[in-house]
mmCIF file of C-alpha atoms in Angstrom:
data_model
loop_
_atom_site.group_PDB
_atom_site.id
_atom_site.type_symbol
_atom_site.label_atom_id
_atom_site.label_comp_id
_atom_site.label_asym_id
_atom_site.label_seq_id
_atom_site.Cartn_x
_atom_site.Cartn_y
_atom_site.Cartn_z
ATOM 1 C CA UNK A 1 29.873 85.250 133.515
ATOM 2 C CA UNK A 2 30.774 82.343 131.888
ATOM 3 C CA UNK A 3 34.111 79.998 133.367
ATOM 4 C CA UNK A 4 36.443 77.114 133.556
ATOM 5 C CA UNK A 5 38.388 75.630 135.928
ATOM 6 C CA UNK A 6 40.614 72.880 135.598
ATOM 7 C CA UNK A 7 42.952 71.360 138.068
ATOM 8 C CA UNK A 8 46.480 72.545 138.318
ATOM 9 C CA UNK A 9 49.327 70.863 136.999
ATOM 10 C CA UNK A 10 51.984 69.486 136.519
ATOM 11 C CA UNK A 11 51.042 66.482 136.389
ATOM 12 C CA UNK A 12 53.091 63.386 135.970
ATOM 13 C CA UNK A 13 52.333 60.004 135.764
ATOM 14 C CA UNK A 14 54.347 57.065 134.554
ATOM 15 C CA UNK A 15 53.518 55.097 131.067
ATOM 16 C CA UNK A 16 50.357 53.188 131.450
ATOM 17 C CA UNK A 17 49.232 54.665 134.172
ATOM 18 C CA UNK A 18 45.125 56.450 134.814
ATOM 19 C CA UNK A 19 44.400 59.823 133.669
ATOM 20 C CA UNK A 20 42.127 62.107 134.858
ATOM 21 C CA UNK A 21 42.476 66.089 134.635
ATOM 22 C CA UNK A 22 39.345 67.579 136.598
ATOM 23 C CA UNK A 23 37.700 70.203 134.435
ATOM 24 C CA UNK A 24 34.504 72.385 135.702
ATOM 25 C CA UNK A 25 32.505 75.115 134.069
ATOM 26 C CA UNK A 26 29.995 78.084 134.927
ATOM 27 C CA UNK A 27 27.873 78.781 132.206
ATOM 28 C CA UNK A 28 24.714 80.148 131.179
ATOM 29 C CA UNK A 29 22.080 77.785 129.315
ATOM 30 C CA UNK A 30 23.763 74.453 127.870
ATOM 31 C CA UNK A 31 27.607 75.562 126.328
ATOM 32 C CA UNK A 32 29.719 72.865 123.926
ATOM 33 C CA UNK A 33 32.449 71.529 125.944
ATOM 34 C CA UNK A 34 35.636 70.637 124.034
ATOM 35 C CA UNK A 35 39.254 69.724 125.117
ATOM 36 C CA UNK A 36 41.878 70.578 123.354
ATOM 37 C CA UNK A 37 45.674 69.810 123.647
ATOM 38 C CA UNK A 38 48.889 71.351 122.958
ATOM 39 C CA UNK A 39 52.306 69.349 121.691
ATOM 40 C CA UNK A 40 55.515 71.335 122.662
ATOM 41 C CA UNK A 41 56.246 73.262 118.903
ATOM 42 C CA UNK A 42 52.525 72.932 118.444
ATOM 43 C CA UNK A 43 49.177 74.995 117.908
ATOM 44 C CA UNK A 44 46.171 73.858 119.817
ATOM 45 C CA UNK A 45 44.531 70.752 118.538
ATOM 46 C CA UNK A 46 41.037 69.818 118.863
ATOM 47 C CA UNK A 47 40.960 66.469 120.731
ATOM 48 C CA UNK A 48 37.483 65.798 121.824
ATOM 49 C CA UNK A 49 33.761 67.444 122.196
ATOM 50 C CA UNK A 50 30.338 67.264 123.665
ATOM 51 C CA UNK A 51 27.854 69.903 122.708
ATOM 52 C CA UNK A 52 25.030 68.511 125.026
ATOM 53 C CA UNK A 53 24.155 66.643 128.095
ATOM 54 C CA UNK A 54 25.266 63.256 129.201
ATOM 55 C CA UNK A 55 27.208 63.107 125.341
ATOM 56 C CA UNK A 56 30.551 61.530 125.596
ATOM 57 C CA UNK A 57 33.566 62.662 123.315
ATOM 58 C CA UNK A 58 36.548 60.431 122.958
ATOM 59 C CA UNK A 59 39.293 60.249 120.342
ATOM 60 C CA UNK A 60 43.136 58.699 120.638
ATOM 61 C CA UNK A 61 41.845 56.740 123.897
ATOM 62 C CA UNK A 62 40.998 59.970 125.512
ATOM 63 C CA UNK A 63 37.358 60.298 126.881
ATOM 64 C CA UNK A 64 35.067 62.793 128.614
ATOM 65 C CA UNK A 65 31.424 62.757 129.319
ATOM 66 C CA UNK A 66 29.370 66.160 129.839
ATOM 67 C CA UNK A 67 27.920 65.955 132.829
ATOM 68 C CA UNK A 68 25.088 68.659 133.760
ATOM 69 C CA UNK A 69 23.884 67.943 137.169
ATOM 70 C CA UNK A 70 27.727 68.650 138.528
ATOM 71 C CA UNK A 71 28.770 70.548 135.795
ATOM 72 C CA UNK A 72 31.651 68.945 134.397
ATOM 73 C CA UNK A 73 33.551 67.375 132.023
ATOM 74 C CA UNK A 74 36.492 65.435 133.345
ATOM 75 C CA UNK A 75 39.460 63.988 130.767
ATOM 76 C CA UNK A 76 40.214 60.446 131.018
ATOM 77 C CA UNK A 77 42.348 58.010 129.712
ATOM 78 C CA UNK A 78 42.804 54.155 130.396
ATOM 79 C CA UNK A 79 47.006 54.296 130.249
ATOM 80 C CA UNK A 80 48.763 57.029 128.868
ATOM 81 C CA UNK A 81 51.974 56.860 126.549
ATOM 82 C CA UNK A 82 54.801 59.075 126.690
ATOM 83 C CA UNK A 83 53.581 60.859 123.427
ATOM 84 C CA UNK A 84 50.795 62.090 125.449
ATOM 85 C CA UNK A 85 52.838 64.115 126.832
ATOM 86 C CA UNK A 86 51.681 67.878 126.353
ATOM 87 C CA UNK A 87 49.149 70.828 127.608
ATOM 88 C CA UNK A 88 45.581 69.701 127.868
ATOM 89 C CA UNK A 89 42.815 72.858 127.408
ATOM 90 C CA UNK A 90 39.270 72.557 129.047
ATOM 91 C CA UNK A 91 36.902 74.768 127.507
ATOM 92 C CA UNK A 92 33.423 76.065 126.803
ATOM 93 C CA UNK A 93 31.495 77.929 123.632
ATOM 94 C CA UNK A 94 28.029 79.374 124.963
ATOM 95 C CA UNK A 95 25.085 78.655 122.495
ATOM 96 C CA UNK A 96 23.460 82.292 123.017
ATOM 97 C CA UNK A 97 23.263 84.284 120.045
ATOM 98 C CA UNK A 98 26.198 84.912 117.968
ATOM 99 C CA UNK A 99 28.815 84.145 120.156
ATOM 100 C CA UNK A 100 31.607 81.933 118.914
ATOM 101 C CA UNK A 101 34.147 82.821 121.256
ATOM 102 C CA UNK A 102 35.938 79.975 123.320
ATOM 103 C CA UNK A 103 36.525 80.191 127.147
ATOM 104 C CA UNK A 104 39.500 78.784 128.448
ATOM 105 C CA UNK A 105 40.634 76.697 131.424
ATOM 106 C CA UNK A 106 44.202 77.904 132.716
ATOM 107 C CA UNK A 107 45.540 73.872 131.150
ATOM 108 C CA UNK A 108 47.567 71.259 132.636
ATOM 109 C CA UNK A 109 50.760 69.964 131.954
ATOM 110 C CA UNK A 110 51.029 66.417 131.139
ATOM 111 C CA UNK A 111 54.689 64.833 131.562
ATOM 112 C CA UNK A 112 54.510 60.985 131.097
ATOM 113 C CA UNK A 113 57.613 59.545 131.935
ATOM 114 C CA UNK A 114 58.740 55.842 130.230
ATOM 115 C CA UNK B 1 45.502 67.872 106.304
ATOM 116 C CA UNK B 2 45.002 71.905 106.274
ATOM 117 C CA UNK B 3 46.142 73.694 108.724
ATOM 118 C CA UNK B 4 45.907 77.552 110.378
ATOM 119 C CA UNK B 5 49.300 79.066 109.444
ATOM 120 C CA UNK B 6 50.802 81.791 111.998
ATOM 121 C CA UNK B 7 54.219 84.083 111.291
ATOM 122 C CA UNK B 8 56.243 84.755 112.580
ATOM 123 C CA UNK B 9 56.829 82.023 115.147
ATOM 124 C CA UNK B 10 58.590 84.779 117.393
ATOM 125 C CA UNK B 11 58.052 88.729 117.276
ATOM 126 C CA UNK B 12 60.563 91.009 119.363
ATOM 127 C CA UNK B 13 59.487 94.652 119.438
ATOM 128 C CA UNK B 14 59.944 98.005 121.520
ATOM 129 C CA UNK B 15 57.511 99.434 123.438
ATOM 130 C CA UNK B 16 55.799 101.866 121.010
ATOM 131 C CA UNK B 17 56.356 100.122 117.950
ATOM 132 C CA UNK B 18 53.613 99.224 116.020
ATOM 133 C CA UNK B 19 53.647 95.084 115.549
ATOM 134 C CA UNK B 20 51.698 92.956 112.302
ATOM 135 C CA UNK B 21 51.026 89.440 113.324
ATOM 136 C CA UNK B 22 50.212 87.732 110.603
ATOM 137 C CA UNK B 23 47.640 84.372 109.863
ATOM 138 C CA UNK B 24 46.603 82.323 107.172
ATOM 139 C CA UNK B 25 43.439 80.382 107.737
ATOM 140 C CA UNK B 26 42.457 77.369 106.375
ATOM 141 C CA UNK B 27 41.284 78.206 102.708
ATOM 142 C CA UNK B 28 37.360 77.263 102.949
ATOM 143 C CA UNK B 29 36.624 78.529 106.266
ATOM 144 C CA UNK B 30 34.725 81.793 106.941
ATOM 145 C CA UNK B 31 35.297 82.862 110.319
ATOM 146 C CA UNK B 32 38.185 84.040 111.764
ATOM 147 C CA UNK B 33 39.395 84.746 115.381
ATOM 148 C CA UNK B 34 42.547 85.964 117.715
ATOM 149 C CA UNK B 35 43.294 84.804 120.977
ATOM 150 C CA UNK B 36 46.198 85.945 123.304
ATOM 151 C CA UNK B 37 48.049 83.548 126.854
ATOM 152 C CA UNK B 38 49.855 85.620 128.651
ATOM 153 C CA UNK B 39 52.553 83.432 130.592
ATOM 154 C CA UNK B 40 51.079 81.790 133.482
ATOM 155 C CA UNK B 41 47.429 83.017 132.336
ATOM 156 C CA UNK B 42 44.466 81.503 130.278
ATOM 157 C CA UNK B 43 43.666 82.056 126.701
ATOM 158 C CA UNK B 44 41.779 84.761 126.244
ATOM 159 C CA UNK B 45 39.530 85.602 123.530
ATOM 160 C CA UNK B 46 40.256 88.972 121.595
ATOM 161 C CA UNK B 47 38.066 89.461 118.474
ATOM 162 C CA UNK B 48 36.002 87.218 116.095
ATOM 163 C CA UNK B 49 35.616 88.369 112.297
ATOM 164 C CA UNK B 50 33.426 87.166 109.212
ATOM 165 C CA UNK B 51 32.492 88.469 106.073
ATOM 166 C CA UNK B 52 35.179 91.579 106.630
ATOM 167 C CA UNK B 53 33.750 92.597 109.744
ATOM 168 C CA UNK B 54 34.465 92.498 113.538
ATOM 169 C CA UNK B 55 31.810 90.451 114.675
ATOM 170 C CA UNK B 56 32.485 90.203 117.951
ATOM 171 C CA UNK B 57 35.128 91.261 120.394
ATOM 172 C CA UNK B 58 36.307 91.766 123.984
ATOM 173 C CA UNK B 59 37.299 94.340 126.213
ATOM 174 C CA UNK B 60 40.993 93.751 125.981
ATOM 175 C CA UNK B 61 40.547 94.565 121.843
ATOM 176 C CA UNK B 62 40.445 98.209 122.545
ATOM 177 C CA UNK B 63 41.574 101.292 119.929
ATOM 178 C CA UNK B 64 45.359 99.944 119.792
ATOM 179 C CA UNK B 65 44.030 96.815 118.236
ATOM 180 C CA UNK B 66 43.060 96.643 114.637
ATOM 181 C CA UNK B 67 42.146 92.967 112.420
ATOM 182 C CA UNK B 68 42.023 92.864 108.636
ATOM 183 C CA UNK B 69 41.364 90.640 105.831
ATOM 184 C CA UNK B 70 43.647 92.468 103.239
ATOM 185 C CA UNK B 71 44.028 89.958 100.861
ATOM 186 C CA UNK B 72 41.672 86.513 99.791
ATOM 187 C CA UNK B 73 44.281 84.587 102.224
ATOM 188 C CA UNK B 74 45.954 86.901 105.392
ATOM 189 C CA UNK B 75 44.326 87.391 108.346
ATOM 190 C CA UNK B 76 46.340 90.232 110.451
ATOM 191 C CA UNK B 77 46.133 91.792 114.187
ATOM 192 C CA UNK B 78 47.578 94.852 114.472
ATOM 193 C CA UNK B 79 48.490 96.296 117.654
ATOM 194 C CA UNK B 80 49.497 100.298 117.353
ATOM 195 C CA UNK B 81 51.764 101.123 120.067
ATOM 196 C CA UNK B 82 52.827 98.075 122.045
ATOM 197 C CA UNK B 83 52.793 98.231 125.744
ATOM 198 C CA UNK B 84 55.221 95.467 128.194
ATOM 199 C CA UNK B 85 51.819 94.226 128.971
ATOM 200 C CA UNK B 86 51.007 93.100 125.332
ATOM 201 C CA UNK B 87 53.639 90.272 125.445
ATOM 202 C CA UNK B 88 51.789 86.861 125.163
ATOM 203 C CA UNK B 89 51.821 84.586 122.646
ATOM 204 C CA UNK B 90 49.021 84.800 120.255
ATOM 205 C CA UNK B 91 47.134 82.476 118.269
ATOM 206 C CA UNK B 92 44.976 82.779 115.542
ATOM 207 C CA UNK B 93 42.212 79.893 114.844
ATOM 208 C CA UNK B 94 39.604 79.397 111.445
ATOM 209 C CA UNK B 95 36.220 78.127 111.502
ATOM 210 C CA UNK B 96 34.039 77.016 108.045
ATOM 211 C CA UNK B 97 30.446 77.807 109.891
ATOM 212 C CA UNK B 98 29.985 80.107 113.521
ATOM 213 C CA UNK B 99 29.637 77.508 115.489
ATOM 214 C CA UNK B 100 31.970 75.067 113.759
ATOM 215 C CA UNK B 101 35.018 73.603 115.029
ATOM 216 C CA UNK B 102 38.237 76.605 115.315
ATOM 217 C CA UNK B 103 41.410 75.123 114.453
ATOM 218 C CA UNK B 104 44.483 77.195 115.858
ATOM 219 C CA UNK B 105 47.743 78.131 114.516
ATOM 220 C CA UNK B 106 50.763 77.496 116.165
ATOM 221 C CA UNK B 107 50.655 81.240 117.591
ATOM 222 C CA UNK B 108 53.385 84.127 117.660
ATOM 223 C CA UNK B 109 55.115 84.684 120.636
ATOM 224 C CA UNK B 110 55.344 88.499 120.993
ATOM 225 C CA UNK B 111 57.967 90.077 123.231
ATOM 226 C CA UNK B 112 57.745 93.661 123.930
ATOM 227 C CA UNK B 113 60.708 95.227 125.459
#
């Protein structure tokens, strides 16, 4: 079945460091891909998305490119801030039929130190 | 900005008891979802709901679970007889369209003792 694999955390970085969180997926067809973020005490918020190959999603300085050839959707940010400390989730949604469920990675906790 | 609201934030119950988790989706959304996350595990889909009926459910969503939209604003998840393994964070989500972005609440932490 469809699945998402994320790099394990926790990830600890200093402010202004470069961030990469790896995400790969297994799916039939061409799913839509998402990154959600969960700040402490809050719900899951959509960070960015991409719906087809080579699309780049971006938001708040974060980027991820839908790579069909490597079945990947890695999250990157050039310079992290303390306020980026959160748990980041990669997810996919298959396109087949009426399928609307999101399939999730395990989540990667990020801590950014000043 | 509109948001999905879940209550309570934390529910503690005894094994075998019934619990109802409540959600108020975003007002113009038509599709509703429940997910759960057991500590240390992935977020898992439970059920989706549209037009007053279940449109998809996972194998986790057995006869012990039910969902309801009792009025125009609430969306509830009922667990009839809770088990220890039902302890998890339960997330409600809603979307405007079937393939639209899903917006999530902050979750209800269910602890079954």
